[in-house]
Amino acid sequence: MLKIKKQATKRDVLGFRLPMLTHEEPTLDITDITVVDPDNTYYMRMGSEAMTAYRIGKDHILVIDRSLQPVPGNIVVFFHEGDFYIREYCPEKNRLVLKANSPAETLVIENAQRWTCWGVAMLSLNPLLQPQQRTGRYSRVCAC
């Protein structure tokens, strides 16, 4: 039995290459920007208005890195008795202050033994859709 295989014609490129092909950029992957350490990166949804002065609103998504050690001024996630608190990290001499919008929401910790720094917030994803657009498959876009 004879098998016939069609020979592919070779096409030479004639003329000039398209300029856009010489300036190709790699595709944009959001995890390349937001995730430094995949094993220690977590996402959390802000559950209150306690940090609006820091432009972190209710239902914003926070990217948390658990491998970073907090430094003064970081937005951190602290864990205490089953609850998570997202505040600005402000250590003082004999106590730890976790600042929020108002003094009423600010936490002053004298005995830090029962408080655990769970991670450091690296960035906040803010929703931009208008309420009338948040329907169907768009209802949970950026936690809204």
CSV table of C-alpha atoms in Angstrom, one decimal:
chain,number,residue,atom,x,y,z
A,1,MET,CA,0.0,0.0,0.0
A,2,LEU,CA,1.3,3.4,-1.0
A,3,LYS,CA,0.8,6.3,1.4
A,4,ILE,CA,0.9,9.7,-0.1
A,5,LYS,CA,1.9,12.6,2.1
A,6,LYS,CA,1.4,16.1,1.0
A,7,GLN,CA,4.5,18.2,1.1
A,8,ALA,CA,4.1,21.4,3.1
A,9,THR,CA,5.2,24.4,1.1
A,10,LYS,CA,7.9,26.5,2.7
A,11,ARG,CA,7.0,30.2,2.9
A,12,ASP,CA,9.7,32.7,3.1
A,13,VAL,CA,8.9,36.0,4.8
A,14,LEU,CA,9.2,38.7,2.3
A,15,GLY,CA,9.4,42.4,3.1
A,16,PHE,CA,9.6,43.9,6.6
A,17,ARG,CA,8.5,42.4,9.8
A,18,LEU,CA,5.6,44.1,11.5
A,19,PRO,CA,6.9,46.6,14.1
A,20,MET,CA,4.5,45.3,16.7
A,21,LEU,CA,6.1,41.9,16.6
A,22,THR,CA,9.5,43.3,17.5
A,23,HIS,CA,8.1,44.9,20.6
A,24,GLU,CA,6.2,42.0,22.0
A,25,GLU,CA,5.6,42.1,25.8
A,26,PRO,CA,5.0,39.1,28.0
A,27,THR,CA,1.4,38.5,29.0
A,28,LEU,CA,0.3,40.1,32.3
A,29,ASP,CA,-0.3,37.6,35.1
A,30,ILE,CA,-1.8,39.2,38.3
A,31,THR,CA,-0.1,36.6,40.5
A,32,ASP,CA,3.3,37.7,39.2
A,33,ILE,CA,2.6,41.1,40.8
A,34,THR,CA,0.6,40.1,43.9
A,35,VAL,CA,2.2,36.9,45.0
A,36,VAL,CA,5.9,36.9,46.1
A,37,ASP,CA,5.8,33.7,48.2
A,38,PRO,CA,3.0,31.4,47.1
A,39,ASP,CA,3.3,29.1,50.1
A,40,ASN,CA,2.7,32.0,52.5
A,41,THR,CA,0.3,34.2,50.5
A,42,TYR,CA,-3.4,34.4,51.5
A,43,TYR,CA,-6.4,36.5,50.6
A,44,MET,CA,-8.7,38.0,53.1
A,45,ARG,CA,-11.9,40.0,52.8
A,46,MET,CA,-12.1,43.1,55.0
A,47,GLY,CA,-15.2,42.6,57.2
A,48,SER,CA,-15.6,46.1,58.7
A,49,GLU,CA,-15.1,49.8,58.1
A,50,ALA,CA,-12.3,50.0,60.8
A,51,MET,CA,-9.6,50.9,58.2
A,52,THR,CA,-11.3,53.3,55.8
A,53,ALA,CA,-8.8,56.0,56.8
A,54,TYR,CA,-6.2,53.8,55.3
A,55,ARG,CA,-8.3,53.4,52.1
A,56,ILE,CA,-9.3,49.8,53.0
A,57,GLY,CA,-13.0,49.5,52.9
A,58,LYS,CA,-15.5,46.9,53.9
A,59,ASP,CA,-15.4,43.9,51.4
A,60,HIS,CA,-12.0,44.9,50.0
A,61,ILE,CA,-9.7,42.0,49.3
A,62,LEU,CA,-6.3,42.0,51.1
A,63,VAL,CA,-3.3,40.1,49.9
A,64,ILE,CA,-1.5,38.8,53.1
A,65,ASP,CA,2.0,37.5,53.3
A,66,ARG,CA,2.6,35.4,56.3
A,67,SER,CA,6.4,35.2,55.8
A,68,LEU,CA,7.0,38.9,56.4
A,69,GLN,CA,7.9,40.3,59.8
A,70,PRO,CA,5.9,43.5,60.6
A,71,VAL,CA,7.7,46.8,60.9
A,72,PRO,CA,6.1,50.0,62.3
A,73,GLY,CA,3.5,51.4,59.9
A,74,ASN,CA,2.6,48.1,58.3
A,75,ILE,CA,-1.0,47.0,58.0
A,76,VAL,CA,-1.1,43.7,59.8
A,77,VAL,CA,-3.5,40.9,60.6
A,78,PHE,CA,-3.5,39.9,64.2
A,79,PHE,CA,-5.3,36.8,65.6
A,80,HIS,CA,-6.8,36.8,69.1
A,81,GLU,CA,-9.2,34.3,70.6
A,82,GLY,CA,-10.7,33.2,67.3
A,83,ASP,CA,-10.9,36.6,65.7
A,84,PHE,CA,-8.8,38.4,63.1
A,85,TYR,CA,-8.0,42.1,63.4
A,86,ILE,CA,-6.6,44.2,60.6
A,87,ARG,CA,-4.8,47.3,61.9
A,88,GLU,CA,-1.7,49.5,61.6
A,89,TYR,CA,1.2,48.0,63.5
A,90,CYS,CA,2.6,50.6,66.0
A,91,PRO,CA,4.8,49.0,68.7
A,92,GLU,CA,5.7,51.1,71.7
A,93,LYS,CA,8.0,50.6,74.7
A,94,ASN,CA,5.9,48.3,76.9
A,95,ARG,CA,2.8,47.8,74.8
A,96,LEU,CA,1.6,47.2,71.3
A,97,VAL,CA,-0.8,49.6,69.6
A,98,LEU,CA,-2.9,48.5,66.7
A,99,LYS,CA,-4.3,51.6,65.2
A,100,ALA,CA,-7.6,52.0,63.3
A,101,ASN,CA,-9.8,54.8,62.1
A,102,SER,CA,-10.8,56.0,65.5
A,103,PRO,CA,-9.5,55.7,69.1
A,104,ALA,CA,-12.5,53.5,69.9
A,105,GLU,CA,-11.4,50.9,67.3
A,106,THR,CA,-7.7,51.2,68.1
A,107,LEU,CA,-6.4,48.2,70.1
A,108,VAL,CA,-3.9,48.7,72.9
A,109,ILE,CA,-2.3,45.5,74.0
A,110,GLU,CA,-0.4,45.4,77.3
A,111,ASN,CA,0.1,41.6,77.4
A,112,ALA,CA,0.9,40.5,73.9
A,113,GLN,CA,1.3,36.8,74.8
A,114,ARG,CA,-2.2,35.9,73.6
A,115,TRP,CA,-2.0,37.9,70.4
A,116,THR,CA,-0.4,36.5,67.3
A,117,CYS,CA,0.7,38.4,64.2
A,118,TRP,CA,-0.8,36.4,61.5
A,119,GLY,CA,0.6,38.3,58.5
A,120,VAL,CA,1.4,41.5,56.8
A,121,ALA,CA,-1.0,43.0,54.2
A,122,MET,CA,0.8,43.7,51.0
A,123,LEU,CA,-2.0,45.3,49.0
A,124,SER,CA,-5.7,45.9,48.8
A,125,LEU,CA,-7.9,45.1,45.9
A,126,ASN,CA,-10.7,47.7,45.6
A,127,PRO,CA,-14.0,47.1,43.8
A,128,LEU,CA,-14.8,49.6,41.0
A,129,LEU,CA,-18.1,48.2,39.7
A,130,GLN,CA,-21.2,50.3,40.4
A,131,PRO,CA,-24.0,48.6,42.5
A,132,GLN,CA,-26.3,48.2,39.4
A,133,GLN,CA,-23.5,46.2,37.7
A,134,ARG,CA,-23.1,43.7,40.5
A,135,THR,CA,-25.5,41.1,39.2
A,136,GLY,CA,-25.2,37.6,38.0
A,137,ARG,CA,-21.6,36.4,37.5
A,138,TYR,CA,-20.4,39.9,38.5
A,139,SER,CA,-22.0,39.9,41.9
A,140,ARG,CA,-18.8,38.7,43.7
A,141,VAL,CA,-16.2,40.6,41.6
A,142,CYS,CA,-13.7,41.8,44.1
A,143,ALA,CA,-15.9,40.8,47.0
A,144,CYS,CA,-18.7,43.2,46.3
